[in-house]
Coordinates of C-alpha atoms and ligand atoms in Angstrom, one line a residue:
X1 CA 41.9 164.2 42.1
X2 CA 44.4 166.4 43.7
X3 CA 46.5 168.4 41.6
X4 CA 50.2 166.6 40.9
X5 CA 53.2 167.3 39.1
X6 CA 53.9 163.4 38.9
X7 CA 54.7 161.0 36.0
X8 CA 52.0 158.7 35.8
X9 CA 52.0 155.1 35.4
X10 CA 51.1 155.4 31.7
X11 CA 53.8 157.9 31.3
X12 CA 56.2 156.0 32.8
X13 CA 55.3 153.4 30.6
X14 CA 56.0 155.1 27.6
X15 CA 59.4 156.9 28.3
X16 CA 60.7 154.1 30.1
X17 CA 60.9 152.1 26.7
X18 CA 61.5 155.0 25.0
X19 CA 64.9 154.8 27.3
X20 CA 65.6 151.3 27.0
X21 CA 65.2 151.6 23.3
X22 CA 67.6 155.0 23.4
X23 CA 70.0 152.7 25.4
X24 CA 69.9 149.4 22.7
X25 CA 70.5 151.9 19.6
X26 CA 73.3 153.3 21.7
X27 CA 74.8 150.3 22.5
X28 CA 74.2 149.7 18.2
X29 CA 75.8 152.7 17.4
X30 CA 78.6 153.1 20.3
X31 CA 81.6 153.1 17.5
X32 CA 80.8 156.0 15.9
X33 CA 81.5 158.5 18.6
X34 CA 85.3 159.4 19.3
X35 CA 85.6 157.1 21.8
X36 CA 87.4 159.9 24.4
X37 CA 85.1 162.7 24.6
X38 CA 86.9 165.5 22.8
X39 CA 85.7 168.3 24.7
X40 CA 87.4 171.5 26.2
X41 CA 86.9 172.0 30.0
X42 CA 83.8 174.3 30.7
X43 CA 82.4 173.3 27.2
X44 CA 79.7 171.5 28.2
X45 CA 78.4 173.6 31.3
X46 CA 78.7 176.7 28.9
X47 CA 75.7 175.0 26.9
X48 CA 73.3 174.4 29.8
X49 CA 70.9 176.5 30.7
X50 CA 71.8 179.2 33.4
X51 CA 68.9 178.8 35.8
X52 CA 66.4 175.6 36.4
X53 CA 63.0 175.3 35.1
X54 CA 60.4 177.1 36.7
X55 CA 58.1 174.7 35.1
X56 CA 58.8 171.1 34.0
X57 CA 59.7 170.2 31.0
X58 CA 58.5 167.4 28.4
X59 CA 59.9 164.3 29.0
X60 CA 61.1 163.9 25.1
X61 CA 62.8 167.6 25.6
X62 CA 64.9 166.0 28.4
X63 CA 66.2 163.1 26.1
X64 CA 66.8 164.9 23.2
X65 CA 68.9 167.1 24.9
X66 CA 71.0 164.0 26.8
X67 CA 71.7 163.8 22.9
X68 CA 72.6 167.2 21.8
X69 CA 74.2 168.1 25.0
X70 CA 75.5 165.5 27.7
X71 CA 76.9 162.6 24.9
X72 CA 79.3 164.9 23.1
X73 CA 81.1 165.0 26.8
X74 CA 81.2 161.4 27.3
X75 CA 84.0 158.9 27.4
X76 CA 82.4 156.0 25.6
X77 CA 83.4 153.5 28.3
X78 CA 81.3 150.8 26.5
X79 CA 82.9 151.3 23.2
X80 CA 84.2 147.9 22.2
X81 CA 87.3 150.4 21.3
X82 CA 88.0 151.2 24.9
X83 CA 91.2 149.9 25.9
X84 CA 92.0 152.9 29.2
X85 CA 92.6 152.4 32.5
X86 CA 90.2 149.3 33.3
X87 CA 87.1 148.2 32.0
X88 CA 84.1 149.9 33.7
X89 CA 81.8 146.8 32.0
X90 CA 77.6 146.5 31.7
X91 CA 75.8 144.0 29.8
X92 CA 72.5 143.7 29.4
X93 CA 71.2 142.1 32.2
X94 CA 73.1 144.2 34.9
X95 CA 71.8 147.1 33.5
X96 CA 68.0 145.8 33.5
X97 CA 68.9 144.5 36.9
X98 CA 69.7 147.8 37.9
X99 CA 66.4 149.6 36.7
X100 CA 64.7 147.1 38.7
X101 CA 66.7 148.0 42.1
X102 CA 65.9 151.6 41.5
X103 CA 62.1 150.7 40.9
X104 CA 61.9 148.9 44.0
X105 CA 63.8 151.9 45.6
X106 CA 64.8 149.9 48.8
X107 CA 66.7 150.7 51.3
X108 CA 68.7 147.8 52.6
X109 CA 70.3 149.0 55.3
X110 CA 68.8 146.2 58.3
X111 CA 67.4 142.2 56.9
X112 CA 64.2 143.9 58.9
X113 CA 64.7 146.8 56.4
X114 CA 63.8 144.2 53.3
X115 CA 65.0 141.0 53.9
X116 CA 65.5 139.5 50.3
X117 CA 67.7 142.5 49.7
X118 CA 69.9 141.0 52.5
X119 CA 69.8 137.2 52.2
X120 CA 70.1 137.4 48.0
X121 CA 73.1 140.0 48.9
X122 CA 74.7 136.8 51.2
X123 CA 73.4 133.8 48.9
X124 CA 75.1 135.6 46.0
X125 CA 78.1 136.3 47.6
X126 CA 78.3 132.8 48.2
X127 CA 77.6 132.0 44.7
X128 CA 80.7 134.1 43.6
X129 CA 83.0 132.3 46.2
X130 CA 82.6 129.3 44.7
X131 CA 82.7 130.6 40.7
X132 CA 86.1 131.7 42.0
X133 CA 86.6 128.7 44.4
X134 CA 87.5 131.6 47.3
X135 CA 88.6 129.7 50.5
X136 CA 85.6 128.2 52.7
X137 CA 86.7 130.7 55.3
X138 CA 85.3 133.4 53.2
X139 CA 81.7 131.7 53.1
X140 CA 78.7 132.7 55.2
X141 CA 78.6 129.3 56.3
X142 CA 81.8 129.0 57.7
X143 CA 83.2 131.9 60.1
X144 CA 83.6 134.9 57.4
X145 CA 81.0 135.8 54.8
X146 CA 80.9 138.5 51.7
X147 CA 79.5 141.6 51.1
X148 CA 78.8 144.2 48.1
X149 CA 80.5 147.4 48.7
X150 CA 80.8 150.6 45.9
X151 CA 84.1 149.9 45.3
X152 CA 87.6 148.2 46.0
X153 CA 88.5 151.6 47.8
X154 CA 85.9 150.7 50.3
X155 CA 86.6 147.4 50.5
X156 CA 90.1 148.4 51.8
X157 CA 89.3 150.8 53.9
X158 CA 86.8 148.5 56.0
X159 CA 89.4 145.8 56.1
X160 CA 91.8 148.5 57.4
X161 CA 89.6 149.4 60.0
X162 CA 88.3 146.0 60.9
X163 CA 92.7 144.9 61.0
X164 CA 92.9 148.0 63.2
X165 CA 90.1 147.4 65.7
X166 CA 91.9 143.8 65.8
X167 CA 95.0 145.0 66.3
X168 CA 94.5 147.4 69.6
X169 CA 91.5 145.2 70.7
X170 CA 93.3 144.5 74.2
X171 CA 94.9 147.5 74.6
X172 CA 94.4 151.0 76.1
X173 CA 95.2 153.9 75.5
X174 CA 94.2 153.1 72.2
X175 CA 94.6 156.8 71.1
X176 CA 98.6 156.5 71.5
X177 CA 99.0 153.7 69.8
X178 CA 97.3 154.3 66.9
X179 CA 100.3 156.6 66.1
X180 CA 102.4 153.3 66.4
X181 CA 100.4 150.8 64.1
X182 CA 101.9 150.8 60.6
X183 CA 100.5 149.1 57.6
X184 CA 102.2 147.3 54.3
X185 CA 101.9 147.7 50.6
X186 CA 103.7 147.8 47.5
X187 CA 104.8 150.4 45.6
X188 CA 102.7 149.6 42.7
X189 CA 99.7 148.9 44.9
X190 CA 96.4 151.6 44.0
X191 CA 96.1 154.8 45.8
X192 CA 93.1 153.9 47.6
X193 CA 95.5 152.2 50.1
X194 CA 97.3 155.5 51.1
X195 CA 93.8 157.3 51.4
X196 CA 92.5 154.8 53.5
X197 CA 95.5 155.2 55.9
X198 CA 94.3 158.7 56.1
X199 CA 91.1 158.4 56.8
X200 CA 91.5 155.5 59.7
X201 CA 93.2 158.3 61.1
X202 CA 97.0 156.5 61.3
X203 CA 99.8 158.0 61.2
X204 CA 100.5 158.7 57.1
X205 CA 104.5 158.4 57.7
X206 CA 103.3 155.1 58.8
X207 CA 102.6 152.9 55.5
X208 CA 105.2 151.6 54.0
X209 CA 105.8 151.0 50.2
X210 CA 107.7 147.7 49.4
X211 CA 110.6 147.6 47.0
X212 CA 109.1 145.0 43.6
X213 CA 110.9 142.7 41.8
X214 CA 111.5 142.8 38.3
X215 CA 107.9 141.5 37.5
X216 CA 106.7 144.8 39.5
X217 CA 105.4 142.0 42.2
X218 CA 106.2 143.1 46.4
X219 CA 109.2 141.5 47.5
X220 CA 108.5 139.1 50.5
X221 CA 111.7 139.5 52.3
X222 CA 111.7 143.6 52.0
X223 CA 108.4 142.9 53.5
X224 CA 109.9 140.2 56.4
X225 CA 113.0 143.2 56.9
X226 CA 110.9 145.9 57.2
X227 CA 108.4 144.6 59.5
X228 CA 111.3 143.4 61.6
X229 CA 112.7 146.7 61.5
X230 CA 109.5 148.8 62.6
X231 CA 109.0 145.8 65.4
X232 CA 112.5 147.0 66.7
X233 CA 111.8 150.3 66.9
X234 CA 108.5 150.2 68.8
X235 CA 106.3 150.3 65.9
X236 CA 103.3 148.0 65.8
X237 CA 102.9 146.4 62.3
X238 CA 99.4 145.4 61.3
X239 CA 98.2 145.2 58.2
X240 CA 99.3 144.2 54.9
X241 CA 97.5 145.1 51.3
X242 CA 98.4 143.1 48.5
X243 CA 97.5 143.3 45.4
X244 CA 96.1 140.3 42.7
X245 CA 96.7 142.7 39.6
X246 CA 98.0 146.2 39.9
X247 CA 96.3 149.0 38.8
X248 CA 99.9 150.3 36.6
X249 CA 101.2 146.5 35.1
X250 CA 98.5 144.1 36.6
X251 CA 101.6 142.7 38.8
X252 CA 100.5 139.7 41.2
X253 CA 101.7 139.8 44.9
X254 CA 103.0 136.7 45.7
X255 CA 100.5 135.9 48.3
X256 CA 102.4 132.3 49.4
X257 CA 105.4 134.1 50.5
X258 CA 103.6 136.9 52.2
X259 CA 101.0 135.0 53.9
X260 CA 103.2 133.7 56.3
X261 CA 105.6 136.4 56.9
X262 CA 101.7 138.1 58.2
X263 CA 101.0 135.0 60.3
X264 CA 104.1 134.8 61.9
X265 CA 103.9 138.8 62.7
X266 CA 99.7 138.6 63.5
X267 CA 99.5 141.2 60.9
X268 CA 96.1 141.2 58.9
X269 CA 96.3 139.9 55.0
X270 CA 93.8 142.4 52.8
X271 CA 94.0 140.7 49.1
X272 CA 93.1 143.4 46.5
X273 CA 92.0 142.0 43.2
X274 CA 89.8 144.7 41.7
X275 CA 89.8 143.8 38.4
X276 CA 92.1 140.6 37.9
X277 CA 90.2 138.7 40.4
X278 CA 87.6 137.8 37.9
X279 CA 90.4 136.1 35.6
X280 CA 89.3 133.0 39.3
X281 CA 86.4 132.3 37.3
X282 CA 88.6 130.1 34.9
X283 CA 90.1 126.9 36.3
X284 CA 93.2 128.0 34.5
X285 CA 93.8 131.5 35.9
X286 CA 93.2 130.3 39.6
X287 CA 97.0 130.8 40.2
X288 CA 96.7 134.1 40.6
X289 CA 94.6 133.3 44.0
X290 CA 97.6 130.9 45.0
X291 CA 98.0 131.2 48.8
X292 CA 94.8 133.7 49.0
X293 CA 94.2 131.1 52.0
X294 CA 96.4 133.4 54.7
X295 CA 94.2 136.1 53.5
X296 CA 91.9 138.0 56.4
X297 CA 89.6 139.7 53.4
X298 CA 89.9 139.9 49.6
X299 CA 87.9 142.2 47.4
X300 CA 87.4 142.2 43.7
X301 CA 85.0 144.6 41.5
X302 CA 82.4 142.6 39.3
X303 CA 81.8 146.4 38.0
X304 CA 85.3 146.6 36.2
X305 CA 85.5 143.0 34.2
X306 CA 82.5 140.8 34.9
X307 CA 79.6 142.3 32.9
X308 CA 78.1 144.2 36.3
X309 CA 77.0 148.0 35.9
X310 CA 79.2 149.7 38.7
X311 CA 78.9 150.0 41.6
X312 CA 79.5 146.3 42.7
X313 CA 82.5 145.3 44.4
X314 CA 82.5 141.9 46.6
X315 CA 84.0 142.2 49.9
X316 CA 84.8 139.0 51.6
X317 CA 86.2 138.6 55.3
X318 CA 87.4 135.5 56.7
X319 CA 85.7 136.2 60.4
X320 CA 82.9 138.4 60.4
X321 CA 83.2 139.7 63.6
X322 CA 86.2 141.4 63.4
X323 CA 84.9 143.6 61.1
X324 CA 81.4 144.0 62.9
X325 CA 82.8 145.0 66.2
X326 CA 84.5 147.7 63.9
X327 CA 81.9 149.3 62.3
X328 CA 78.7 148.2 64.2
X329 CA 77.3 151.6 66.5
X330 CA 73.9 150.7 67.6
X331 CA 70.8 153.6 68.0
X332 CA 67.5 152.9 69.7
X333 CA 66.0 153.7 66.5
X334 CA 67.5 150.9 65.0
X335 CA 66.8 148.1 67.1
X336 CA 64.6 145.6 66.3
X337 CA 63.6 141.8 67.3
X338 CA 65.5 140.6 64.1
X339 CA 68.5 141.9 64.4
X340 CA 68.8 141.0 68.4
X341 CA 67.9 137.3 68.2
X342 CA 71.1 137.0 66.2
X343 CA 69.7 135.2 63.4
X344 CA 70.3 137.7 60.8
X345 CA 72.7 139.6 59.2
X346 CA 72.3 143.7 59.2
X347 CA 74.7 144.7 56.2
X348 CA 75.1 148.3 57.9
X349 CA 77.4 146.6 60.3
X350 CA 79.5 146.0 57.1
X351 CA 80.4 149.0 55.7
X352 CA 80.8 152.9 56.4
X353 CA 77.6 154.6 55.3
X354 CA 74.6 153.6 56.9
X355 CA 72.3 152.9 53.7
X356 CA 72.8 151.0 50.8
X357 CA 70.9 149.6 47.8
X358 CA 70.0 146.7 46.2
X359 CA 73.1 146.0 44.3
X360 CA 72.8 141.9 44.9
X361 CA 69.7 142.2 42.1
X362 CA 72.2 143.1 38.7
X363 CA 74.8 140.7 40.2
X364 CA 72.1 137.7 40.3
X365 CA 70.6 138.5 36.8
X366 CA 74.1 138.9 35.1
X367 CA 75.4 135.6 37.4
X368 CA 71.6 134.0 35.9
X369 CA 72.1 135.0 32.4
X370 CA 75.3 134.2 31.5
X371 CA 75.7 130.7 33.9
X372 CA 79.3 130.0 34.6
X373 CA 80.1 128.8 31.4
X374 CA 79.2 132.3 29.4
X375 CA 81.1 134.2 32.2
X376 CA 84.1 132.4 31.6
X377 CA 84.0 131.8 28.0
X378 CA 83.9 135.9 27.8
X379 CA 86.8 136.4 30.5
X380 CA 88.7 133.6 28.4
X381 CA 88.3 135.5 24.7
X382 CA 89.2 138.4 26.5
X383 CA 92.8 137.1 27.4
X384 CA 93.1 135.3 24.4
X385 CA 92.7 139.2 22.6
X386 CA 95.6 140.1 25.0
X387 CA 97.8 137.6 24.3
X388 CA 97.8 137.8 20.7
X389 CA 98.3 141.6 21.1
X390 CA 101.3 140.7 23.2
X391 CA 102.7 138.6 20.4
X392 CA 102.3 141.2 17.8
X393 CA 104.4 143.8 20.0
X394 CA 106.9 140.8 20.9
X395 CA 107.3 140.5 16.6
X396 CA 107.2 144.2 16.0
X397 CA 110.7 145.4 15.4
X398 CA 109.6 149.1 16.9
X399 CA 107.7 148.1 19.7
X400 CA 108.6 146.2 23.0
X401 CA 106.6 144.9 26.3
X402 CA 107.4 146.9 29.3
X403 CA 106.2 144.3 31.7
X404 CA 104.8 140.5 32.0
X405 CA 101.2 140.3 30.5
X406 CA 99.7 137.9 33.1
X407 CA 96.1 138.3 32.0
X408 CA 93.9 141.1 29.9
X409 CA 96.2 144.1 30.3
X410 CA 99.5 144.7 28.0
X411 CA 102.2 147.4 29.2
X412 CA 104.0 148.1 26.2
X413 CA 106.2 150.9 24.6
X414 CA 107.5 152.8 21.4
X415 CA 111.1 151.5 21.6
X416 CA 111.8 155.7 20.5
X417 CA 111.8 156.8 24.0
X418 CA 109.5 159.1 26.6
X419 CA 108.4 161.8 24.4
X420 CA 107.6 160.0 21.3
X421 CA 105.2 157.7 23.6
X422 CA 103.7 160.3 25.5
X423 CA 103.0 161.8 21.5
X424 CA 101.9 158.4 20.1
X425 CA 99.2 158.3 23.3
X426 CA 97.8 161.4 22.6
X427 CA 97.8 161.4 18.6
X428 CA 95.9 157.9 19.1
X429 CA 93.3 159.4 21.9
X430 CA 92.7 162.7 19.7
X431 CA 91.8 160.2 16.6
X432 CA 88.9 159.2 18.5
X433 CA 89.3 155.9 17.2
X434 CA 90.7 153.9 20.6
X435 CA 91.3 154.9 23.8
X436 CA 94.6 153.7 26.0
X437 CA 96.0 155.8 28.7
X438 CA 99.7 154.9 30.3
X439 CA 101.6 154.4 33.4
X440 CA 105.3 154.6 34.5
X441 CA 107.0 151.7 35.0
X442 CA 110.9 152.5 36.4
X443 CA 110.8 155.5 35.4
X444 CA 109.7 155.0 31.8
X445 CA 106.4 156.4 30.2
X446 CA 104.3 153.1 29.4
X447 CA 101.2 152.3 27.0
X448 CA 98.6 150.2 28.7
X449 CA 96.4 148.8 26.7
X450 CA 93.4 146.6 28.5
X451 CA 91.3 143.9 26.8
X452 CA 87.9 143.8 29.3
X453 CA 85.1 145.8 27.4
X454 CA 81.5 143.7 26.9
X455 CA 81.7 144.1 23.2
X456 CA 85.4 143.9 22.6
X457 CA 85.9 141.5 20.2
X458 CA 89.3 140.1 17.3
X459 CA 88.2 143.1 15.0
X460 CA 88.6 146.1 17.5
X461 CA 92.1 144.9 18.6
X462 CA 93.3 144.4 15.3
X463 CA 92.3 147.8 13.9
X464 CA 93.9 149.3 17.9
X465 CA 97.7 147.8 16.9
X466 CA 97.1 148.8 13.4
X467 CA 96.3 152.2 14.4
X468 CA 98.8 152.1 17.0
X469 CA 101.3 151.4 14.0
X470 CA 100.1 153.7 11.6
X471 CA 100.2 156.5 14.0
X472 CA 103.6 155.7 15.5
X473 CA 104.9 155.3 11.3
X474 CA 103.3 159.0 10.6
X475 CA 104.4 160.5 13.5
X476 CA 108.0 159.4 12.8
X477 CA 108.0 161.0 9.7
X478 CA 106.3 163.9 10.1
Ligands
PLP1 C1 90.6 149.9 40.0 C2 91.4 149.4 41.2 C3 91.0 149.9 42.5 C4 90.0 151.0 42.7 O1 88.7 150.4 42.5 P1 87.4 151.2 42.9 O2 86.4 150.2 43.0 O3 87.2 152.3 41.9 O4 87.7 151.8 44.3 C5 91.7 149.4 43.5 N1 92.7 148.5 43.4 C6 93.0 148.0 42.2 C7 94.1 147.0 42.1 C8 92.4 148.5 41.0 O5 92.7 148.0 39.8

């Protein structure tokens, strides 16, 4: 035998359920850590070793010190007390699903490449459409078809492209007027929209950010005015983002008004749903997809609320070709019989990096494990949790809602002002026991609090307003 430095099959063996069992007793004991990490920057580096091994280490040496020193510097995202930002949600079989896509180590980047990477990727994806009853358009059988990307930011930035190549398709110089094109979002839409515009190489004084109502949703007719406006002055409008669920107040863009103010104008429709768009799976949240028919491509993140380790985010694009002829640059090296008859789809074309993994693997076991019914059943509870937190702020004589509670995420505030709120936050982070983080809703500091963690259940959202209470009553007298 040759000499080898590598894990053996046996070994692999035994530290692999020596990990899965690390990650179940983890996933026992989650509540006991602080649920934000409590350390100071630098803290954690200043505990690792100065230099690599020279020689490798034991594998139990490597856990034990994930213990001692990575987990004192971790956010417990899958504390059932984790109410920041969004959920960032796993689940058993996503994570299991996972290990397997890194076993098989595939590289997914043609159908020749590995071809059940490819067709589960586009079966599930039509899977998803109908959980969420997304428009036929958005099918691979009909014109469109879906697609996992990392991340919503992705998503938009491909659509971007895709609504750019559209919009100059017949034109030349296209350098010139790519200067002209200017895109649409709200004010409240994420930042990935703005980033996107940069990196399409546009003309960043050219996206504009739409006045909102008083529900924080884009105002169709500031849209229809400025549009007209920018058509006046030269300007070629082409692309709108609007949001299903803002990132700050979960704020739904009402899609039936702007969908045919984009028609009318040929300007492409990108739906952003990150996290809200898993509320479709219920018949009863399906409103928030009203009028998602005008829509050129939609995305929402299965990693944020529906039980998927991240990266997943589903991509889908009502004709496929646009956003092919966008991204799709062709090497000898690549070319093979499969992809030239036509009859398959290379997933490359879809997205910026060349390679990708099999992400369509956690997605089919989670979709498998749950069924429908357990999926929505979770997504329903969830809400339920946020609505009866909404009712306690709406009875408590100190505390008032900052803006509509659609779904799973509650915008609410100390009715003492600014400061006290930005105190409150940071007294309640520093316990340990929850974790919320804010946003600024017309000028006013905000609490968010977000009900979309796997284990979150009646007892964790309880004890959060409860401690929310407490700590507002101490800090008032203190
Ligand atoms: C979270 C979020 C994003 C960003 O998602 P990534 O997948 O991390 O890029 C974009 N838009 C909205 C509305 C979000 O809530």
């Amino acid at each position: 035998m040759e000499k080898s430095y590598h894990m053996t099959p046996d070994e692999f063996r035994r530290y692999g359920r020596a990990v899965i069992d690390w990650i179940a007793d983890y996933y026992e004991q989650v509540e006991k850590y602080p649920v934000m990490s409590q350390v100071q920057p630098g803290e954690i580096r200043a505990r690792l070793p100065h230099a690599p091994p020279e020689h490798g280490e034991a594998f139990e040496t490597i856990l034990a010190d994930v213990e001692r020193l990575i987990l004192p510097g971790i956010t417990h995202w899958q504390s059932p007390n984790f109410f920041a930002y969004f959920p960032s949600n796993t689940s058993g079989p996503a994570i299991l699903g996972e290990l397997l896509s890194a076993g098989l180590g595939v590289q997914g980047m043609l159908w020749i490449t590995s071809p059940a990477c490819t067709e589960l990727e586009t079966h599930v994806l039509d899977w998803v459409a109908e959980m969420l009853d997304l428009p036929q358009t958005f099918r691979s059988t009909a014109s469109g078809g879906g697609v996992i990307q990392d991340s919503a930011s992705s998503a938009t930035l491909c659509a971007l492209l895709a609504a750019r190549e559209r919009a100059l398709r017949n034109s030349s110089p296209k350098a010139k007027l790519r200067q002209r094109l200017v895109a649409y979002t709200s004010t409240q839409a994420h930042s990935s929209v703005e980033k996107a515009v940069r990196i399409a190489g546009l003309n960043p004084d050219n996206l504009r950010f739409i006045e909102v109502d008083d529900t924080y949703a884009m105002r169709p007719e500031a849209l229809a005015q400025r549009v007209a406006a920018d058509q006046a002055a030269g300007l070629l409008p082409f692309f709108v983002s609007a949001t299903v669920g803002t990132t700050s107040s979960n704020a739904i863009d009402p899609l039936p008004q702007i969908g045919p103010i984009c028609k009318q104008h040929d300007l492409w429709l990108h739906v952003d749903a990150a996290m809200s768009g898993t509320a479709a799976l219920c018949p009863e949240y399906r409103f928030i997809h009203a009028g998602l028919e005008f829509a050129d491509s939609y995305c929402f993140n299965p990693h944020k609320w529906m039980f998927t380790n991240f990266d997943c985010d589903c991509f889908y694009i009502a004709r496929k070709a646009d956003l092919i002829q966008a991204l799709s640059v062709l090497p000898e090296y690549l070319r093979n019989q499969a992809s030239e008859s036509g009859a398959v789809i290379d997933y490359r074309d879809w997205q910026v990096p060349l390679g990708r993994r099999f992400r369509a693997l956690k997605l089919w076991f989670v979709i498998r494990h749950y069924g429908i019914a357990g999926l929505q059943h979770h997504v329903r509870r969830h809400i339920e949790l946020a609505q009866e937190f909404v009712r306690w702020v709406q009875d408590s004589p100190d505390f008032e809602l900052a803006a509509p509670a659609p779904l799973n995420l509650v915008c609410f505030r100390h009715k003492a002002g600014d400061e006290f709120n930005r105190r409150l936050e940071d007294a309640l982070n520093r316990s340990g026991k929850l974790y919320l983080t804010h946003t600024v809703l017309d000028g006013r500091y905000t609490l968010r609090l977000v009900v979309g963690q796997t284990q979150t259940e009646k007892q964790h959202v309880s004890a959060a307003w409860r401690q929310i209470q407490e700590t507002a009553a101490s800090l008032l007298s203190s």
